[in-house]
Coordinates of N, CA and C in Angstrom, one line a residue:
X1 N -3.5 20.0 -10.5 CA -3.5 21.4 -10.3 C -4.7 22.1 -10.9
X2 N -5.2 23.2 -10.4 CA -6.3 23.9 -11.0 C -7.6 23.8 -10.2
X3 N -8.4 24.8 -10.5 CA -9.7 24.9 -9.9 C -10.6 23.7 -10.0
X4 N -10.5 23.0 -11.1 CA -11.3 21.8 -11.4 C -11.0 20.7 -10.3
X5 N -9.8 20.7 -9.7 CA -9.4 19.7 -8.7 C -9.3 20.3 -7.3
X6 N -10.3 21.0 -7.0 CA -10.3 21.7 -5.7 C -11.2 20.9 -4.7
X7 N -11.2 21.4 -3.5 CA -12.1 20.9 -2.4 C -13.1 21.9 -2.0
X8 N -14.2 21.5 -1.3 CA -15.2 22.4 -0.9 C -15.3 22.3 0.6
X9 N -15.3 23.4 1.3 CA -15.5 23.4 2.8 C -17.0 23.2 3.1
X10 N -17.3 22.1 3.8 CA -18.7 21.8 4.2 C -19.0 22.3 5.6
X11 N -18.0 22.3 6.4 CA -18.2 22.8 7.8 C -16.9 23.2 8.4
X12 N -16.9 24.3 9.1 CA -15.8 24.8 9.8 C -16.2 25.5 11.1
X13 N -15.6 25.2 12.2 CA -15.9 25.9 13.5 C -14.7 25.9 14.4
X14 N -14.5 26.9 15.1 CA -13.4 27.1 16.1 C -14.0 27.4 17.4
X15 N -14.4 26.4 18.1 CA -15.1 26.6 19.4 C -14.2 25.8 20.5
X16 N -14.9 25.0 21.3 CA -14.1 24.2 22.3 C -13.1 23.3 21.5
X17 N -13.5 22.7 20.5 CA -12.7 22.0 19.6 C -12.8 22.6 18.2
X18 N -11.7 22.5 17.4 CA -11.7 23.0 16.1 C -12.2 21.9 15.1
X19 N -13.1 22.2 14.2 CA -13.6 21.2 13.3 C -13.5 21.7 11.9
X20 N -13.2 20.9 11.0 CA -13.2 21.2 9.5 C -13.6 20.0 8.8
X21 N -14.6 20.1 7.9 CA -15.1 19.0 7.0 C -15.0 19.5 5.6
X22 N -14.3 18.7 4.8 CA -14.1 19.0 3.4 C -14.6 18.0 2.4
X23 N -15.2 18.4 1.3 CA -15.6 17.5 0.2 C -14.4 17.5 -0.7
X24 N -13.7 16.4 -0.8 CA -12.5 16.2 -1.6 C -12.8 15.5 -2.9
X25 N -14.0 15.2 -3.2 CA -14.4 14.4 -4.4 C -13.7 14.9 -5.7
X26 N -13.8 16.2 -5.9 CA -13.3 16.8 -7.2 C -11.7 16.9 -7.2
X27 N -11.1 16.7 -6.0 CA -9.6 16.8 -6.0 C -8.9 15.6 -6.6
X28 N -9.7 14.5 -6.8 CA -9.1 13.3 -7.3 C -9.8 12.9 -8.6
X29 N -9.1 12.7 -9.6 CA -9.7 12.2 -10.9 C -9.6 10.7 -10.9
X30 N -10.6 10.1 -10.2 CA -10.6 8.6 -10.1 C -12.0 8.1 -10.6
X31 N -11.9 7.2 -11.5 CA -13.1 6.7 -12.1 C -13.9 5.9 -11.0
X32 N -15.2 6.3 -11.0 CA -16.1 5.6 -10.0 C -16.2 6.3 -8.7
X33 N -15.3 7.2 -8.3 CA -15.4 7.9 -7.1 C -16.6 8.8 -7.1
X34 N -17.5 8.6 -6.2 CA -18.8 9.4 -6.1 C -18.7 10.4 -5.0
X35 N -17.9 10.1 -3.9 CA -17.9 11.0 -2.8 C -16.6 10.7 -1.9
X36 N -16.0 11.7 -1.5 CA -14.9 11.6 -0.6 C -14.9 12.8 0.4
X37 N -15.3 12.5 1.6 CA -15.5 13.6 2.6 C -14.4 13.3 3.7
X38 N -13.6 14.4 4.0 CA -12.6 14.3 5.1 C -13.0 15.3 6.2
X39 N -12.9 14.8 7.4 CA -13.2 15.6 8.5 C -12.0 15.6 9.5
X40 N -11.8 16.7 10.1 CA -10.7 16.9 11.1 C -11.4 17.4 12.4
X41 N -11.0 16.9 13.5 CA -11.4 17.5 14.8 C -10.1 17.6 15.6
X42 N -9.8 18.9 16.0 CA -8.6 19.2 16.8 C -9.1 19.4 18.2
X43 N -8.7 18.5 19.1 CA -9.1 18.6 20.5 C -8.0 19.4 21.2
X44 N -8.3 20.6 21.7 CA -7.4 21.5 22.4 C -7.2 21.1 23.8
X45 N -6.6 20.0 24.1 CA -6.3 19.5 25.4 C -4.9 19.8 25.8
X46 N -4.5 19.4 27.0 CA -3.1 19.6 27.5 C -2.2 18.9 26.5
X47 N -2.5 17.7 26.1 CA -1.8 17.0 25.1 C -2.8 16.9 23.9
X48 N -2.6 17.8 22.9 CA -3.6 17.9 21.8 C -3.8 16.6 21.1
X49 N -4.9 16.5 20.4 CA -5.3 15.3 19.7 C -6.0 15.7 18.4
X50 N -5.7 15.0 17.3 CA -6.3 15.3 16.0 C -7.0 14.0 15.6
X51 N -8.3 14.1 15.2 CA -9.0 12.9 14.7 C -9.2 13.3 13.2
X52 N -8.8 12.4 12.3 CA -9.1 12.5 10.9 C -9.9 11.3 10.4
X53 N -11.0 11.7 9.8 CA -11.9 10.6 9.3 C -12.2 10.9 7.8
X54 N -12.0 9.8 7.0 CA -12.4 9.8 5.6 C -13.6 8.9 5.4
X55 N -14.6 9.4 4.7 CA -15.7 8.6 4.3 C -15.8 8.7 2.8
X56 N -15.8 7.5 2.1 CA -15.9 7.5 0.7 C -17.0 6.6 0.2
X57 N -17.4 6.9 -1.1 CA -18.5 6.1 -1.8 C -18.0 6.0 -3.2
X58 N -18.1 4.7 -3.7 CA -17.8 4.4 -5.1 C -19.0 3.9 -5.8
X59 N -19.0 4.0 -7.1 CA -19.9 3.2 -8.0 C -19.1 1.9 -8.3
X60 N -19.6 0.9 -7.6 CA -18.9 -0.4 -7.7 C -17.9 -0.5 -6.6
X61 N -16.9 -1.4 -6.7 CA -15.9 -1.6 -5.7 C -14.5 -1.1 -6.3
X62 N -13.8 -0.3 -5.6 CA -12.5 0.2 -6.1 C -11.5 -0.9 -6.1
X63 N -10.5 -0.8 -7.0 CA -9.5 -1.9 -7.1 C -8.6 -1.8 -5.8
X64 N -8.4 -0.7 -5.2 CA -7.7 -0.5 -4.0 C -8.0 0.8 -3.3
X65 N -7.6 0.9 -2.1 CA -7.8 2.2 -1.4 C -6.7 2.3 -0.4
X66 N -5.9 3.4 -0.5 CA -4.8 3.6 0.5 C -4.8 5.0 1.0
X67 N -4.7 5.1 2.3 CA -4.5 6.4 3.0 C -3.0 6.6 3.2
X68 N -2.5 7.8 2.8 CA -1.1 8.0 2.9 C -0.8 9.3 3.7
X69 N 0.1 9.1 4.7 CA 0.6 10.2 5.4 C 2.1 10.2 5.2
X70 N 2.7 11.4 5.3 CA 4.2 11.5 5.1 C 4.7 12.2 6.4
X71 N 6.0 11.8 6.7 CA 6.6 12.3 7.9 C 8.1 12.3 7.8
X72 N 8.8 13.2 8.5 CA 10.2 13.2 8.6 C 10.7 12.2 9.6
X73 N 9.8 11.8 10.5 CA 10.1 10.9 11.6 C 9.9 9.5 11.2
X74 N 10.8 8.6 11.6 CA 10.6 7.2 11.2 C 9.5 6.5 12.1
X75 N 8.4 6.1 11.5 CA 7.3 5.5 12.3 C 7.7 4.2 12.9
X76 N 7.3 3.9 14.1 CA 7.6 2.7 14.8 C 6.2 2.0 15.1
X77 N 6.1 0.8 14.7 CA 4.9 0.0 15.0 C 5.0 -0.5 16.5
X78 N 4.1 0.0 17.3 CA 4.1 -0.4 18.7 C 3.4 -1.7 18.9
X79 N 2.2 -1.8 18.3 CA 1.4 -3.0 18.3 C 0.3 -2.8 17.3
X80 N -0.4 -3.9 16.8 CA -1.5 -3.6 15.9 C -2.5 -2.5 16.3
X81 N -2.6 -1.6 15.5 CA -3.5 -0.5 15.8 C -2.9 0.8 16.3
X82 N -1.5 0.7 16.6 CA -0.8 1.9 17.1 C 0.6 2.0 16.6
X83 N 0.9 3.2 16.1 CA 2.2 3.5 15.6 C 2.7 4.7 16.4
X84 N 4.0 4.9 16.5 CA 4.6 6.0 17.1 C 5.4 6.8 16.1
X85 N 5.2 8.1 16.1 CA 6.0 9.1 15.3 C 6.9 9.7 16.4
X86 N 8.2 9.3 16.5 CA 9.0 9.9 17.6 C 9.2 11.4 17.5
X87 N 9.3 12.0 18.6 CA 9.6 13.5 18.6 C 11.1 13.7 18.8
X88 N 11.5 15.0 18.7 CA 12.9 15.3 18.9 C 13.1 15.6 20.4
X89 N 12.2 16.4 21.0 CA 12.4 16.7 22.5 C 11.3 16.1 23.3
X90 N 10.1 15.9 22.7 CA 9.0 15.3 23.5 C 8.9 13.8 23.0
X91 N 7.9 13.1 23.5 CA 7.7 11.7 23.2 C 7.2 11.5 21.8
X92 N 6.6 12.5 21.2 CA 6.1 12.3 19.8 C 4.6 12.3 19.7
X93 N 4.2 11.5 18.7 CA 2.8 11.5 18.3 C 2.4 10.0 18.2
X94 N 1.4 9.6 18.8 CA 0.9 8.2 18.7 C -0.3 8.2 17.7
X95 N -0.1 7.4 16.7 CA -1.2 7.2 15.6 C -1.9 6.0 15.9
X96 N -3.3 6.1 16.1 CA -4.1 4.9 16.2 C -5.0 4.7 15.1
X97 N -5.4 3.5 14.7 CA -6.2 3.2 13.6 C -6.8 1.8 13.8
X98 N -7.8 1.5 13.0 CA -8.5 0.2 13.2 C -7.7 -0.9 12.4
X99 N -7.0 -1.7 13.1 CA -6.1 -2.7 12.4 C -6.9 -3.8 11.8
X100 N -8.2 -3.9 12.0 CA -9.0 -4.9 11.3 C -9.5 -4.3 10.0
X101 N -9.3 -3.0 9.8 CA -9.7 -2.4 8.5 C -8.6 -2.1 7.6
X102 N -7.4 -1.7 8.2 CA -6.3 -1.3 7.3 C -5.0 -1.9 7.8
X103 N -4.1 -2.1 6.9 CA -2.7 -2.6 7.2 C -1.7 -1.5 6.9
X104 N -0.8 -1.2 7.8 CA 0.1 -0.1 7.6 C 1.4 -0.6 6.8
X105 N 1.9 0.2 6.0 CA 3.2 -0.1 5.3 C 4.0 1.2 5.4
X106 N 5.2 1.0 5.9 CA 6.2 2.1 6.1 C 7.3 2.0 5.1
X107 N 7.5 3.1 4.3 CA 8.5 3.1 3.3 C 9.4 4.3 3.5
X108 N 10.7 4.1 3.4 CA 11.7 5.2 3.5 C 12.0 5.7 2.1
X109 N 12.0 7.0 2.0 CA 12.3 7.7 0.7 C 13.5 8.6 0.9
X110 N 14.2 9.0 -0.2 CA 15.3 9.9 -0.1 C 15.1 11.0 -1.2
X111 N 15.6 12.2 -0.9 CA 15.6 13.2 -1.9 C 16.8 14.1 -1.6
X112 N 17.2 14.9 -2.5 CA 18.3 15.9 -2.3 C 17.6 17.3 -2.1
X113 N 18.0 17.9 -1.0 CA 17.5 19.2 -0.7 C 18.2 20.3 -1.6
X114 N 17.8 21.6 -1.4 CA 18.4 22.7 -2.2 C 19.9 22.8 -2.0
X115 N 20.5 22.2 -1.0 CA 21.9 22.3 -0.7 C 22.6 21.0 -1.2
X116 N 21.9 20.1 -1.8 CA 22.5 18.9 -2.3 C 22.7 17.8 -1.3
X117 N 22.1 18.1 -0.1 CA 22.2 17.1 1.0 C 21.0 16.1 0.9
X118 N 21.4 14.8 1.1 CA 20.4 13.8 1.0 C 19.6 13.8 2.3
X119 N 18.2 13.8 2.2 CA 17.3 13.8 3.3 C 16.4 12.6 3.2
X120 N 16.0 12.1 4.4 CA 15.1 11.0 4.4 C 13.7 11.5 4.8
X121 N 12.7 10.8 4.2 CA 11.3 11.0 4.6 C 10.6 9.7 4.5
X122 N 9.5 9.6 5.1 CA 8.8 8.3 5.2 C 7.3 8.4 4.8
X123 N 6.9 7.5 4.0 CA 5.5 7.4 3.7 C 4.9 6.3 4.6
X124 N 3.7 6.6 5.1 CA 3.0 5.7 6.0 C 1.7 5.5 5.3
X125 N 1.6 4.3 4.6 CA 0.5 3.9 3.8 C -0.4 2.9 4.6
X126 N -1.7 3.2 4.6 CA -2.7 2.3 5.2 C -3.5 1.8 4.1
X127 N -3.3 0.5 3.8 CA -4.1 -0.2 2.8 C -5.3 -0.8 3.4
X128 N -6.5 -0.5 2.7 CA -7.8 -1.1 3.1 C -7.8 -2.6 2.9
X129 N -8.1 -3.4 3.9 CA -8.1 -4.8 3.7 C -9.3 -5.4 3.0
X130 N -10.5 -4.9 3.3 CA -11.7 -5.4 2.7 C -12.4 -4.3 2.0
X131 N -12.3 -4.2 0.7 CA -12.8 -3.1 -0.1 C -14.3 -3.3 -0.3
X132 N -15.0 -2.1 -0.3 CA -16.4 -2.1 -0.6 C -16.8 -0.8 -1.3
X133 N -18.0 -0.7 -1.7 CA -18.5 0.5 -2.4 C -18.5 1.7 -1.5
X134 N -18.6 1.5 -0.2 CA -18.6 2.6 0.8 C -17.5 2.2 1.9
X135 N -16.9 3.2 2.5 CA -16.0 3.0 3.5 C -15.8 4.2 4.4
X136 N -15.4 3.9 5.6 CA -15.1 5.0 6.6 C -13.8 4.6 7.3
X137 N -12.8 5.4 7.3 CA -11.6 5.2 8.0 C -11.3 6.3 8.9
X138 N -10.8 6.0 10.1 CA -10.5 7.0 11.1 C -9.1 6.8 11.7
X139 N -8.4 7.9 11.9 CA -7.1 7.9 12.4 C -7.0 9.0 13.5
X140 N -6.4 8.6 14.6 CA -6.2 9.6 15.7 C -4.7 9.8 15.9
X141 N -4.3 11.1 16.0 CA -3.0 11.5 16.2 C -2.9 12.2 17.6
X142 N -2.4 11.4 18.5 CA -2.4 11.9 19.9 C -0.9 12.4 20.3
X143 N -0.8 13.7 20.6 CA 0.5 14.2 21.0 C 0.8 13.7 22.4
X144 N 2.0 13.3 22.7 CA 2.4 12.7 24.0 C 3.2 13.6 24.8

């Protein structure tokens, strides 16, 4: 928490597609992290699509790198490179990724809400397979 762990907006536009690019380097206190840039592109189509890209640079090679997403919906692996986040009334969201660069891991978690009811949530971790001093990871969230 705090201003020292903030991000900086590098680019923002709301035109045909919405775009946002953030410098997240200061948000993480990680030894050796020189740069972490996250960009979002929201395609305003009939079935909307979000592309998220992280580009990082390290001094040396990091011990590990994991991209984490959280969801209330249980992710289903459709095939290498594609997962489904099921919807309640619609078909859901298809998540695509480069299966040669990352390996997904789905973990179920539980917590008690304010009413004492147990609720499930899922972490969707993408572990980088071949670490390097620089990396670029892209994920597409396609609404179905």
